[in-house]
PDB file of C-alpha atoms in Angstrom:
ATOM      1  CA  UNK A  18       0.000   0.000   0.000  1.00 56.00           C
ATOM      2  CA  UNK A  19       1.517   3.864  -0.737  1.00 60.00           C
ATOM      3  CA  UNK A  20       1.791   6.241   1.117  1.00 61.00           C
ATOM      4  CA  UNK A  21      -0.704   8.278  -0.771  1.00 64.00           C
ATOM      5  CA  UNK A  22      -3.851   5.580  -0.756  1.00 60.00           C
ATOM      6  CA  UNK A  23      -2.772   5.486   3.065  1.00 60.00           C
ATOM      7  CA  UNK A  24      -3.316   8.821   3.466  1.00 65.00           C
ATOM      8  CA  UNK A  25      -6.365   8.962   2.013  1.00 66.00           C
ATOM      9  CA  UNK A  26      -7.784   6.458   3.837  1.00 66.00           C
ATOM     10  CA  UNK A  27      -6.874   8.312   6.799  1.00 65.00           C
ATOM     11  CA  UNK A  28      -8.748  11.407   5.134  1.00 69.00           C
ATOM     12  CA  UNK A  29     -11.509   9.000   4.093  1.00 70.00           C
ATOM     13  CA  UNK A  30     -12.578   7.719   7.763  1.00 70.00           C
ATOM     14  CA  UNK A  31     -12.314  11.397   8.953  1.00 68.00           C
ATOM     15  CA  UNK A  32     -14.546  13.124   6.510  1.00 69.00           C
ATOM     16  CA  UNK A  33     -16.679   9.944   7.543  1.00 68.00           C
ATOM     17  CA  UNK A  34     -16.567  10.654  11.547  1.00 67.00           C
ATOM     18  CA  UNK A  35     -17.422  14.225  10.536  1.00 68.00           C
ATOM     19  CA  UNK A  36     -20.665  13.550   8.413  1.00 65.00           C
ATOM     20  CA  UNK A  37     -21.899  10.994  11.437  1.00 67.00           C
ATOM     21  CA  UNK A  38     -21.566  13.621  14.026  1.00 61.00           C
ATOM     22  CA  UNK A  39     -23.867  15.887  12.176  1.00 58.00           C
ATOM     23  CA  UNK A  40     -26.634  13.371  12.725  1.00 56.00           C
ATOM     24  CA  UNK A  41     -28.863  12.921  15.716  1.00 50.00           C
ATOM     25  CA  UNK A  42     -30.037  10.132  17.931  1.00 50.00           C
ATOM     26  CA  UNK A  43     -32.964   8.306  17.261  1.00 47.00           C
ATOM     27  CA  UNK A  44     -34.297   8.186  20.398  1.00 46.00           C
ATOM     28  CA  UNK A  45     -37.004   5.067  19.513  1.00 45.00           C
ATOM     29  CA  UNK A  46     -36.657   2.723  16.885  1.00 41.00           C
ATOM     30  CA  UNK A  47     -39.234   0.407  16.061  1.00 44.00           C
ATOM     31  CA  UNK A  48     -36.871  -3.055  15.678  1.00 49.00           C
ATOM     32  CA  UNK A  49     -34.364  -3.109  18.221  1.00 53.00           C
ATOM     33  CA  UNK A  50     -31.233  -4.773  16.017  1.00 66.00           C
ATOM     34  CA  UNK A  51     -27.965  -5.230  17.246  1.00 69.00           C
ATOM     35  CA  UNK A  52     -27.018  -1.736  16.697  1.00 73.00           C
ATOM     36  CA  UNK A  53     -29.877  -0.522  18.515  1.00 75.00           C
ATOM     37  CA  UNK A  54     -29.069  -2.975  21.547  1.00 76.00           C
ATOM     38  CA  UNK A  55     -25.463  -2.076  21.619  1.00 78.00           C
ATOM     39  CA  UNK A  56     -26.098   1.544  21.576  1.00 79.00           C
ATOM     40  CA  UNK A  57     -28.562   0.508  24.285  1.00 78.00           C
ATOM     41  CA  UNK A  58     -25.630  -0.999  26.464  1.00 81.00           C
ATOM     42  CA  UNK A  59     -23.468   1.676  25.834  1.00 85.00           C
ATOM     43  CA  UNK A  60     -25.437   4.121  27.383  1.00 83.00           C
ATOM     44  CA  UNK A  61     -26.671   2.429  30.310  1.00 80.00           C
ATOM     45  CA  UNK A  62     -22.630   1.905  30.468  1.00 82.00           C
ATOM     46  CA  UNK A  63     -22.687   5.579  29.970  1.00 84.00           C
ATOM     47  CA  UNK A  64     -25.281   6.402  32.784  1.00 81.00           C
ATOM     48  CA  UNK A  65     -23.432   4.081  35.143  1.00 80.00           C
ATOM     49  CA  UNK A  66     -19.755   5.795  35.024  1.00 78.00           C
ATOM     50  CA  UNK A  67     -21.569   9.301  35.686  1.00 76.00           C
ATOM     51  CA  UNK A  68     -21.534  10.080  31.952  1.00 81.00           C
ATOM     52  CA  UNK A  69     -25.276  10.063  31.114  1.00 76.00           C
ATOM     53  CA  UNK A  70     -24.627  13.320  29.009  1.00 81.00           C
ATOM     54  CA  UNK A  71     -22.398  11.813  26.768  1.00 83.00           C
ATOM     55  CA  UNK A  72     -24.108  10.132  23.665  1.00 85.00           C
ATOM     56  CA  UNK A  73     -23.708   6.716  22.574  1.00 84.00           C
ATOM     57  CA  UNK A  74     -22.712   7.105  19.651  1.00 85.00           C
ATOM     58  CA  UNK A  75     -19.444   9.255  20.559  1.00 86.00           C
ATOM     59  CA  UNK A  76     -17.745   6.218  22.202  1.00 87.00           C
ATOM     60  CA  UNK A  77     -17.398   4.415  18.505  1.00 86.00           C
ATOM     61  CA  UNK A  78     -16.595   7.203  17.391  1.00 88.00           C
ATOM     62  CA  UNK A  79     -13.916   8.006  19.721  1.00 88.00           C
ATOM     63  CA  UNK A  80     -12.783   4.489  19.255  1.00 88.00           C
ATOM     64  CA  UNK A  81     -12.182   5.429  15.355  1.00 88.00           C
ATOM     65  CA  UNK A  82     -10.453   8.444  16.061  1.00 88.00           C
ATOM     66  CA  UNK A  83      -8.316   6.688  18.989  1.00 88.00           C
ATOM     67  CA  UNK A  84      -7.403   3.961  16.374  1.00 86.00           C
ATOM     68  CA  UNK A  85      -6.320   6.527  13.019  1.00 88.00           C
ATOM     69  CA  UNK A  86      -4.304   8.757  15.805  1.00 88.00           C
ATOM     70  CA  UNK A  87      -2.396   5.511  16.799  1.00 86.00           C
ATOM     71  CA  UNK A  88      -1.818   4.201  13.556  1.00 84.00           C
ATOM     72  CA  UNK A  89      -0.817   7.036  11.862  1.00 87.00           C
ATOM     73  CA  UNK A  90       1.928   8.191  14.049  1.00 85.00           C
ATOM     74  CA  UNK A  91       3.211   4.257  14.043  1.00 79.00           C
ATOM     75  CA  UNK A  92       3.069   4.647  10.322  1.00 83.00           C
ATOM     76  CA  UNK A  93       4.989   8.118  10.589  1.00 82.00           C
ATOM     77  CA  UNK A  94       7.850   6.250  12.390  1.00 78.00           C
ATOM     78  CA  UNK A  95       8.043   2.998  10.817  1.00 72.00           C
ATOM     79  CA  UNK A  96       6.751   3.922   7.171  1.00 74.00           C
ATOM     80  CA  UNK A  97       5.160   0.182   7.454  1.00 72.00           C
ATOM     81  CA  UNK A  98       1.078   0.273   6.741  1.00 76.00           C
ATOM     82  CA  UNK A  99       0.288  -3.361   7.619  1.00 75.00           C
ATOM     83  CA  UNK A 100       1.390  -2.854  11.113  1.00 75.00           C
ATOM     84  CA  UNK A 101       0.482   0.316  12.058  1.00 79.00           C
ATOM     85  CA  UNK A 102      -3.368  -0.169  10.558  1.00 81.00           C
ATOM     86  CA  UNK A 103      -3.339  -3.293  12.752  1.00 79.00           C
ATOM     87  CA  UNK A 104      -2.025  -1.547  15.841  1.00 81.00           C
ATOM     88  CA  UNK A 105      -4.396   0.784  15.409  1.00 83.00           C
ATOM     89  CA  UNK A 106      -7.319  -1.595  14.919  1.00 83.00           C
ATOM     90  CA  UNK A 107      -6.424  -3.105  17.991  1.00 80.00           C
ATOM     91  CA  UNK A 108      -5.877   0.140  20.230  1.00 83.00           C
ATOM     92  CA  UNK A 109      -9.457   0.920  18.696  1.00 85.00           C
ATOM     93  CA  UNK A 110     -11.119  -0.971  21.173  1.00 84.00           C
ATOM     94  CA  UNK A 111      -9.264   0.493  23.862  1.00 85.00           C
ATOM     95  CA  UNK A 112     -11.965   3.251  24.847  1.00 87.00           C
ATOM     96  CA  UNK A 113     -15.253   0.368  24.999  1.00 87.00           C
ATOM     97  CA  UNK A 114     -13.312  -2.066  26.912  1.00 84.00           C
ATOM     98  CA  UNK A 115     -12.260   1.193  29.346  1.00 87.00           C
ATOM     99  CA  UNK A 116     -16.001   1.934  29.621  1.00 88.00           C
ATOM    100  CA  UNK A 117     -17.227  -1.677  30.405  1.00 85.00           C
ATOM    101  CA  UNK A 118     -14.694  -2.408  32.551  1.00 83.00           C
ATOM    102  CA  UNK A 119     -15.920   0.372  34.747  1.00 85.00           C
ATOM    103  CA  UNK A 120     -19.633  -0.051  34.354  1.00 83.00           C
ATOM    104  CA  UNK A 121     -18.916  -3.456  35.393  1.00 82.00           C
ATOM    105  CA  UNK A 122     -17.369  -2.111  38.829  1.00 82.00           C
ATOM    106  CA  UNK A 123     -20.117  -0.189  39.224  1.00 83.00           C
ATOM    107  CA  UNK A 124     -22.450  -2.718  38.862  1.00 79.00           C
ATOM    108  CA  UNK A 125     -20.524  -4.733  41.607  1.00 79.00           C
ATOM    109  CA  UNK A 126     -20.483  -1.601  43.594  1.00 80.00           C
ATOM    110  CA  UNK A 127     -24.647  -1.579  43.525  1.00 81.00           C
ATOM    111  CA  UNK A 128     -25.454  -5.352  43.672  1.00 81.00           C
ATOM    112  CA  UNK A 129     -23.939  -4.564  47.231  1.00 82.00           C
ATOM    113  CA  UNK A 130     -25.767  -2.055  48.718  1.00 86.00           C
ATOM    114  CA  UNK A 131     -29.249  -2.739  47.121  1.00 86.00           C
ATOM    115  CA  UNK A 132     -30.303  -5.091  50.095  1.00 88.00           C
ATOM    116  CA  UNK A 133     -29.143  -2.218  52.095  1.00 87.00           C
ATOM    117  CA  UNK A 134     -31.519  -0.148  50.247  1.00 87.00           C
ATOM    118  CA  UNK A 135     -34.439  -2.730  50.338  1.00 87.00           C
ATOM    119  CA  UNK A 136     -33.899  -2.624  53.857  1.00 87.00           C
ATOM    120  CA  UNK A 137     -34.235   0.701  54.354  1.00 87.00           C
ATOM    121  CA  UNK A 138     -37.437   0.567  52.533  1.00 86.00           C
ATOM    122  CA  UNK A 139     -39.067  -1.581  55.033  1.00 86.00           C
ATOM    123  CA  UNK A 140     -38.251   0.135  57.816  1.00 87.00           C
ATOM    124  CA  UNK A 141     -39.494   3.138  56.227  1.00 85.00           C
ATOM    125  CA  UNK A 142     -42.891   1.301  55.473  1.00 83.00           C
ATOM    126  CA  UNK A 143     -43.205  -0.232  59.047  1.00 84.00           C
ATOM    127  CA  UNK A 144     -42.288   3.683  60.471  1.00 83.00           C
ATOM    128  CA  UNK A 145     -46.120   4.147  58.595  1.00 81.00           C
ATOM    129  CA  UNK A 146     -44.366   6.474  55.432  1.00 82.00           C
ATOM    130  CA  UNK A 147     -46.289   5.893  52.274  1.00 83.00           C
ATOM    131  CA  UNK A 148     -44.085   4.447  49.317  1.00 84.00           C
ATOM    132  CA  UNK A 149     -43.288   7.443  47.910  1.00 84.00           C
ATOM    133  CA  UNK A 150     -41.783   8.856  51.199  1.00 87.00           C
ATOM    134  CA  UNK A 151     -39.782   5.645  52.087  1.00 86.00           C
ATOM    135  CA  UNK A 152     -37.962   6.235  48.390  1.00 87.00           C
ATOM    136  CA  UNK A 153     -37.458   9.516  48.970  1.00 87.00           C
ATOM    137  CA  UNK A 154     -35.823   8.885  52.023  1.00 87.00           C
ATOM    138  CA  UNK A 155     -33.230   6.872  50.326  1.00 87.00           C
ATOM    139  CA  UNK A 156     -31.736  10.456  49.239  1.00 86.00           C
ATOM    140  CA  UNK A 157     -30.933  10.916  52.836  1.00 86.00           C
ATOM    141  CA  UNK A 158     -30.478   7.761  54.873  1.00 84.00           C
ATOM    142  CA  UNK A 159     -29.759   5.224  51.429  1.00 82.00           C
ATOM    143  CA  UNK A 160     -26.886   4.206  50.713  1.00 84.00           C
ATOM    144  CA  UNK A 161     -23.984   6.931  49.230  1.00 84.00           C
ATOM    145  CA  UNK A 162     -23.808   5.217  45.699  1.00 84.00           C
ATOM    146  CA  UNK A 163     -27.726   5.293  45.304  1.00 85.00           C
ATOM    147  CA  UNK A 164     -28.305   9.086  47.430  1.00 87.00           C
ATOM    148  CA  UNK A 165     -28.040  10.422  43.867  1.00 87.00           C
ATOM    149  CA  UNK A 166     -30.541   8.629  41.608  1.00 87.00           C
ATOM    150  CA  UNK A 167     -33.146   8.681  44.662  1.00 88.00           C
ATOM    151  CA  UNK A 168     -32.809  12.927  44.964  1.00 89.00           C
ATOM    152  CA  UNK A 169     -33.468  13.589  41.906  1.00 89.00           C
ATOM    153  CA  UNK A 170     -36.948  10.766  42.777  1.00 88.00           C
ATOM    154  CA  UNK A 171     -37.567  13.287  45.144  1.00 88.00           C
ATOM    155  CA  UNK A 172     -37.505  16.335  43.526  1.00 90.00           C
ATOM    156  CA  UNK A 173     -39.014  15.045  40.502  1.00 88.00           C
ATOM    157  CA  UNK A 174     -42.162  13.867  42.707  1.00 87.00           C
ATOM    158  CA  UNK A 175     -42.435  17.061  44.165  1.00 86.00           C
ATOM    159  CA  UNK A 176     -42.576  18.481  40.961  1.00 87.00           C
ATOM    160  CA  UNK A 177     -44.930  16.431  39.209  1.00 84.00           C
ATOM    161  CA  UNK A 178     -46.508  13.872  41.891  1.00 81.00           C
ATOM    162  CA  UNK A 179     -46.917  11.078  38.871  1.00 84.00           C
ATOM    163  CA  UNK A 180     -45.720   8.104  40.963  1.00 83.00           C
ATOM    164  CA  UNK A 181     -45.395   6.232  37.948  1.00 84.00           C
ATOM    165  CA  UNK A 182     -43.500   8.363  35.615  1.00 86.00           C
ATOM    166  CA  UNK A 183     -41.038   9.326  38.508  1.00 87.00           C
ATOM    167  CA  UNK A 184     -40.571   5.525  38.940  1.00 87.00           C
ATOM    168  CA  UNK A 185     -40.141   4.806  34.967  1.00 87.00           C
ATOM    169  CA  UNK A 186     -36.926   7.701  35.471  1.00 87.00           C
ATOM    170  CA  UNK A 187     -35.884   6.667  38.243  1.00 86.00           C
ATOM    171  CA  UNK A 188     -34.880   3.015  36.271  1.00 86.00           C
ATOM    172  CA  UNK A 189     -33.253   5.670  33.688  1.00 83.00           C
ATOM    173  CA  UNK A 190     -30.966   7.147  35.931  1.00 83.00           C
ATOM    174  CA  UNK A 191     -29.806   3.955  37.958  1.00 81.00           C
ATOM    175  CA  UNK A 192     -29.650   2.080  34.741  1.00 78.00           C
ATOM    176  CA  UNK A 193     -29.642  -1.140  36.590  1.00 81.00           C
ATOM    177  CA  UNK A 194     -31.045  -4.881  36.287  1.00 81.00           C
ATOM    178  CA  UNK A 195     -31.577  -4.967  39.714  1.00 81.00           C
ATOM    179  CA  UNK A 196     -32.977  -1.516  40.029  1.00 82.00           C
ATOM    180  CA  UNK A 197     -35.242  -2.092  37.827  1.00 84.00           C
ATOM    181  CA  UNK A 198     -36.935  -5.568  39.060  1.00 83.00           C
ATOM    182  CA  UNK A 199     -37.375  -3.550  42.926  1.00 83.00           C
ATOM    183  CA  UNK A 200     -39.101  -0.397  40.772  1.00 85.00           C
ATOM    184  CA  UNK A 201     -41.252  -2.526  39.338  1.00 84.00           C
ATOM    185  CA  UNK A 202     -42.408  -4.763  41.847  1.00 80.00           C
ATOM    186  CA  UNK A 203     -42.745  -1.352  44.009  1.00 81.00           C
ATOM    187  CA  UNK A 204     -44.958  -0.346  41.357  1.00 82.00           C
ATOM    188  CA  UNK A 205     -47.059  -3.212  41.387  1.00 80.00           C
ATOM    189  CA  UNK A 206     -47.343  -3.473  45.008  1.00 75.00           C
ATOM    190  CA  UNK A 207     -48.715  -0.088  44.865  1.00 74.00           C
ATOM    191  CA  UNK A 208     -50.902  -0.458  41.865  1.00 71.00           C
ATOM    192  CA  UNK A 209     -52.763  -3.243  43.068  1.00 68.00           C
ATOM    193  CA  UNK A 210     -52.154  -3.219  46.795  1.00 62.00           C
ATOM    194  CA  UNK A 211     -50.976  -6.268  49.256  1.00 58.00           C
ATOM    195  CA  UNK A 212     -50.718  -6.352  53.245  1.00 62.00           C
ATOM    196  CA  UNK A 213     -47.482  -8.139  52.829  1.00 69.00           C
ATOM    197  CA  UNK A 214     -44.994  -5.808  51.269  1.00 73.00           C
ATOM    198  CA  UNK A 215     -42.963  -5.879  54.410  1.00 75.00           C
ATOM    199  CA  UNK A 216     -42.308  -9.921  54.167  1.00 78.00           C
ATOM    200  CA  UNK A 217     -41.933  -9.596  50.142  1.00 78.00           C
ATOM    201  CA  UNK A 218     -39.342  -6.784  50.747  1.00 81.00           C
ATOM    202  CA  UNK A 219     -37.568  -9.211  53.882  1.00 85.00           C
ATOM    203  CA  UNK A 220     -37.817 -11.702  51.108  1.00 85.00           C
ATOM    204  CA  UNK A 221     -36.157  -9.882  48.319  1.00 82.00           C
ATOM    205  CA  UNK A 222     -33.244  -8.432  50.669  1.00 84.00           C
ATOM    206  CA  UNK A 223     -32.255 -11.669  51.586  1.00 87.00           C
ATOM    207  CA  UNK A 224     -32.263 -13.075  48.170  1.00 85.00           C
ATOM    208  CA  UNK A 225     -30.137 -10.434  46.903  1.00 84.00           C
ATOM    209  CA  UNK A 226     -27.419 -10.863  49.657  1.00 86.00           C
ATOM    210  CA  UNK A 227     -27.459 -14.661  48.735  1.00 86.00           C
ATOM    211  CA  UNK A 228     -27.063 -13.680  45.330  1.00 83.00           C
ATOM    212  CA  UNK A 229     -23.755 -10.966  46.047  1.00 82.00           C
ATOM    213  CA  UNK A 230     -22.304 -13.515  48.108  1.00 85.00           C
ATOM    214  CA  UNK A 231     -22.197 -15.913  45.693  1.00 84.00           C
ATOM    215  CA  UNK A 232     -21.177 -14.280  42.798  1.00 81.00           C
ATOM    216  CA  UNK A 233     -18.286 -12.393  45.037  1.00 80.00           C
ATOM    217  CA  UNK A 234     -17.206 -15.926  45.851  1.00 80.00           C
ATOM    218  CA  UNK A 235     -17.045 -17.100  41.802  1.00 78.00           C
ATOM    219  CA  UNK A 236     -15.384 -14.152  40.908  1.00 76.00           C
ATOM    220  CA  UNK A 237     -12.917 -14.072  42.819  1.00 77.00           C
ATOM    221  CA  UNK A 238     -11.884 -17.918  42.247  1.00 77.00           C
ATOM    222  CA  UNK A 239     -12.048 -16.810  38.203  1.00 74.00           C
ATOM    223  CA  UNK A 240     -10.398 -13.829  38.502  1.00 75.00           C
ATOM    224  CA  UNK A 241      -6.878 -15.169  38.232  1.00 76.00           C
ATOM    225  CA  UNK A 242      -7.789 -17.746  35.178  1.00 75.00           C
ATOM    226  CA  UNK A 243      -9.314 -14.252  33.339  1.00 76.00           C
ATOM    227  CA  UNK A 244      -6.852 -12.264  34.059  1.00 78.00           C
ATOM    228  CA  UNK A 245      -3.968 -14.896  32.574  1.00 78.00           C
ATOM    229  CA  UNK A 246      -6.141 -15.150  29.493  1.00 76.00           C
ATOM    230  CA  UNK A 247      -6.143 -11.222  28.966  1.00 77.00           C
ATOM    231  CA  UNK A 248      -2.365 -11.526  29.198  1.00 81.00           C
ATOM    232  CA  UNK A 249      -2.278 -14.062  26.937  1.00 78.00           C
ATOM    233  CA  UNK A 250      -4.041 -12.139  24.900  1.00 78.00           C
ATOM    234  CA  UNK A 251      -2.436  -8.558  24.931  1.00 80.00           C
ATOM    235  CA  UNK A 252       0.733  -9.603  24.835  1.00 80.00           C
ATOM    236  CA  UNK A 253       1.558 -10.564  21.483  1.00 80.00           C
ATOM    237  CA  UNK A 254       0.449  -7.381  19.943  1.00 76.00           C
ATOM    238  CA  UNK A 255       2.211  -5.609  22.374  1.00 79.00           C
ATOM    239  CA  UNK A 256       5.310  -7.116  21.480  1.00 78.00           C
ATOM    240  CA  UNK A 257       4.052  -6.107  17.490  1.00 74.00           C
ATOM    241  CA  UNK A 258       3.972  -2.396  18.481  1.00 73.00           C
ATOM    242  CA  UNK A 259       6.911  -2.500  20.066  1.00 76.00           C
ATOM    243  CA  UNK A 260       8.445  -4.063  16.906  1.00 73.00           C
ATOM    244  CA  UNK A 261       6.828  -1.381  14.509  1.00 69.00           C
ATOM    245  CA  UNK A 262       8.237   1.741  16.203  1.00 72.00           C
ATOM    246  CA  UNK A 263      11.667   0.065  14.557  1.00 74.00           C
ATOM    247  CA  UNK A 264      11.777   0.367  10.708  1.00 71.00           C
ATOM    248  CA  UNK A 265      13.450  -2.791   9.900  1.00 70.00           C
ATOM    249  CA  UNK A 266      11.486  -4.924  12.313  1.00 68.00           C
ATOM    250  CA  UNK A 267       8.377  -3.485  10.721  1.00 68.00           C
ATOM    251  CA  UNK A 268       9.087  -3.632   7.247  1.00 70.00           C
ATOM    252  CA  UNK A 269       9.040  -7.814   7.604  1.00 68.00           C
ATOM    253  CA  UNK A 270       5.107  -7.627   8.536  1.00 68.00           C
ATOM    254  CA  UNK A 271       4.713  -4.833   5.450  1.00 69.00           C
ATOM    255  CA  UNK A 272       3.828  -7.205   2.843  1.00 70.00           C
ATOM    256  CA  UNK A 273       0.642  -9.599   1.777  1.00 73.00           C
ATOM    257  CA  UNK A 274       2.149 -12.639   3.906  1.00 76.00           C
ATOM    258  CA  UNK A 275       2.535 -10.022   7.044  1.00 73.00           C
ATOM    259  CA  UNK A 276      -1.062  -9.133   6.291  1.00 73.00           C
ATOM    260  CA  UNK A 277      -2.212 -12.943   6.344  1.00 78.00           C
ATOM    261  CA  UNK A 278      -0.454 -13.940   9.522  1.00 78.00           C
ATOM    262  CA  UNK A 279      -1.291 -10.456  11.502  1.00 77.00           C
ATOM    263  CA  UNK A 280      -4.866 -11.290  10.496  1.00 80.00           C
ATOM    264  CA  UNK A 281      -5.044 -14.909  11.232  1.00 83.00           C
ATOM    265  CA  UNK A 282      -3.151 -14.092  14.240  1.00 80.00           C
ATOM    266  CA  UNK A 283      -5.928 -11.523  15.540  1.00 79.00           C
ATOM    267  CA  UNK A 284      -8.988 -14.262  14.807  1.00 81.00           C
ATOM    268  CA  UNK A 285      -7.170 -17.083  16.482  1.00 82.00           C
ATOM    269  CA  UNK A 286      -6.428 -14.562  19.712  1.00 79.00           C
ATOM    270  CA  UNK A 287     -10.237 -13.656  19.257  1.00 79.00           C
ATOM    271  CA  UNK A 288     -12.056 -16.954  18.950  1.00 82.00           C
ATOM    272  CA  UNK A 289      -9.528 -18.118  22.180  1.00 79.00           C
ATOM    273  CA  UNK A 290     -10.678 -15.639  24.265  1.00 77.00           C
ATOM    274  CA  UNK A 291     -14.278 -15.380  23.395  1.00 77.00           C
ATOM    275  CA  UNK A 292     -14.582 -18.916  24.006  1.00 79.00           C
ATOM    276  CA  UNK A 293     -12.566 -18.822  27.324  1.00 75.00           C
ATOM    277  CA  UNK A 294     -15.451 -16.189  28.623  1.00 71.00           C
ATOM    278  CA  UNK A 295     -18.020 -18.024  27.220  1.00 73.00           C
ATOM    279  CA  UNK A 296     -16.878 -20.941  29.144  1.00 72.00           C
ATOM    280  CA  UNK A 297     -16.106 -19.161  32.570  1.00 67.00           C
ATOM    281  CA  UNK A 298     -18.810 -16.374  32.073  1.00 68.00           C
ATOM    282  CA  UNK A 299     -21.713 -16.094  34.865  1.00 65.00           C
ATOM    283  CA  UNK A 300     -25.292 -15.410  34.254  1.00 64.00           C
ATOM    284  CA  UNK A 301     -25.377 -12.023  33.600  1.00 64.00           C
ATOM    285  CA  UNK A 302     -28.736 -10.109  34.761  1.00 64.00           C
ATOM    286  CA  UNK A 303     -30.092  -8.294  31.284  1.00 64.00           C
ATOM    287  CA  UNK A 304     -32.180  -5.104  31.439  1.00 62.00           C
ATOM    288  CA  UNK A 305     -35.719  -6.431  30.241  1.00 58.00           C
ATOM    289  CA  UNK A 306     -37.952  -4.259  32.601  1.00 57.00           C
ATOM    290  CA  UNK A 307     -36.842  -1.217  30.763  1.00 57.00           C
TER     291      UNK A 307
END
């Protein structure tokens, strides 16, 4: 490849960044395909980091630009285009795996203090608060990582007083599986009444302490196997950009047969891992009360 048809596929990509930018959102599309659900996950990823301001769309796109930066200035010292582009490729991802890596803390972080928060609840309920007080109590007495989501609750209620629609936003801003399955059997608790909230609440706290617990256990048993894999993983291409910041190393992948083996390279280290977390993956709780 030249220099020149290099270049303009640099040019190519950004005039293509720049025309995507210019278009907005749809906020509700009828078939939900797998671009709609992984622009779904990226902003509930979004929402649980703190950047719910941030459109889903700008972390692909700052994956792109991540990706052309890296590979251009690897091309710029090694003058080899095979390597660089699949440097770049690779560093590409860098910015989504960032993001779920720290929405999945954060998910950690709230499967641990929602029986806390169920708790509190049913205090608040025996104490003879209605259902809308004992959530908007959470903003005070909850716990710190949920204080947040549950003032704006309050303030929205005492805005509006629509029980319902403050509930449906609250599961917006806490972005949560487990969130979401408390709203909602809130909701219906209060929709069609029950004398028993108190033991389904007692009920639900302890299940979801049972279900931390174990999870904390598995995960930290995995951890070390999942961790050895990612190293397995990473450091092959490491050891390829090391090799293309020096000309002469790089020049030996520059060719059609350094294309091949880079590329069969990258699916083999691909299929490996995605079957190793297939394999040692846990049940994963999916948003479907949305």
């Amino acid at each position: 490849m030249s220099d020149g048809a290099f270049l303009g596929l640099v040019a190519g990509l950004g005039l293509l960044l720049i025309w995507w930018s210019m278009w907005e959102q749809v906020s509700a599309v009828p078939r939900r395909g797998a671009v709609v659900r992984a622009l779904d996950r990226l902003r509930d990823d979004l929402i649980k980091v703190g950047l719910d301001t941030v459109p889903p769309a700008a972390v692909p796109a700052l994956s792109a630009g991540l990706g052309l930066v890296i590979a251009t200035v690897l091309w710029a010292i090694s003058g080899a285009v095979v390597p660089s582009l699949a440097i770049g490729l690779g560093a590409s991802a860098v910015p989504v795996l960032v993001l779920r890596s720290a929405a999945r803390r954060r998910t950690t972080a709230m499967r641990e203090v929602w029986p806390e928060a169920v708790d509190h609840v049913n205090s608040a309920i025996r104490a003879g608060l209605s259902l809308p007080e004992a959530l908007v109590q959470l903003s005070r007495k909850g716990p710190e990582e949920l204080r947040p989501a549950f003032a704006e609750f309050a303030l929205d209620y005492q805005a509006s007083g629509d029980f319902a629609g403050c509930l449906d936003r609250l599961k917006t801003r806490l972005a949560d599986p487990v969130g979401d399955r408390i709203v909602e059997a809130l909701r219906i608790t209060r929709d069609v009444g029950g004398t028993d909230l108190g033991g389904l609440l007692r009920t639900l706290s302890a299940f979801l302490r049972e279900d931390a617990r174990t999870r904390a256990e598995l995960e930290a048993r995995q951890s070390w196997t999942v961790n050895a894999a990612r190293l397995a993983l990473v450091a092959p291409w490491v050891v390829l950009g090391l090799m293309a910041t020096r000309p002469q190393a790089a020049q030996a992948y520059d060719s059609t047969t350094g294309l091949v083996l880079i590329v069969i390279g990258a699916g083999v280290s691909l299929i490996a891992y995605r079957v190793m977390l297939q394999i040692a993956r846990l049940p994963q709780d999916e948003r479907v009360l949305r």
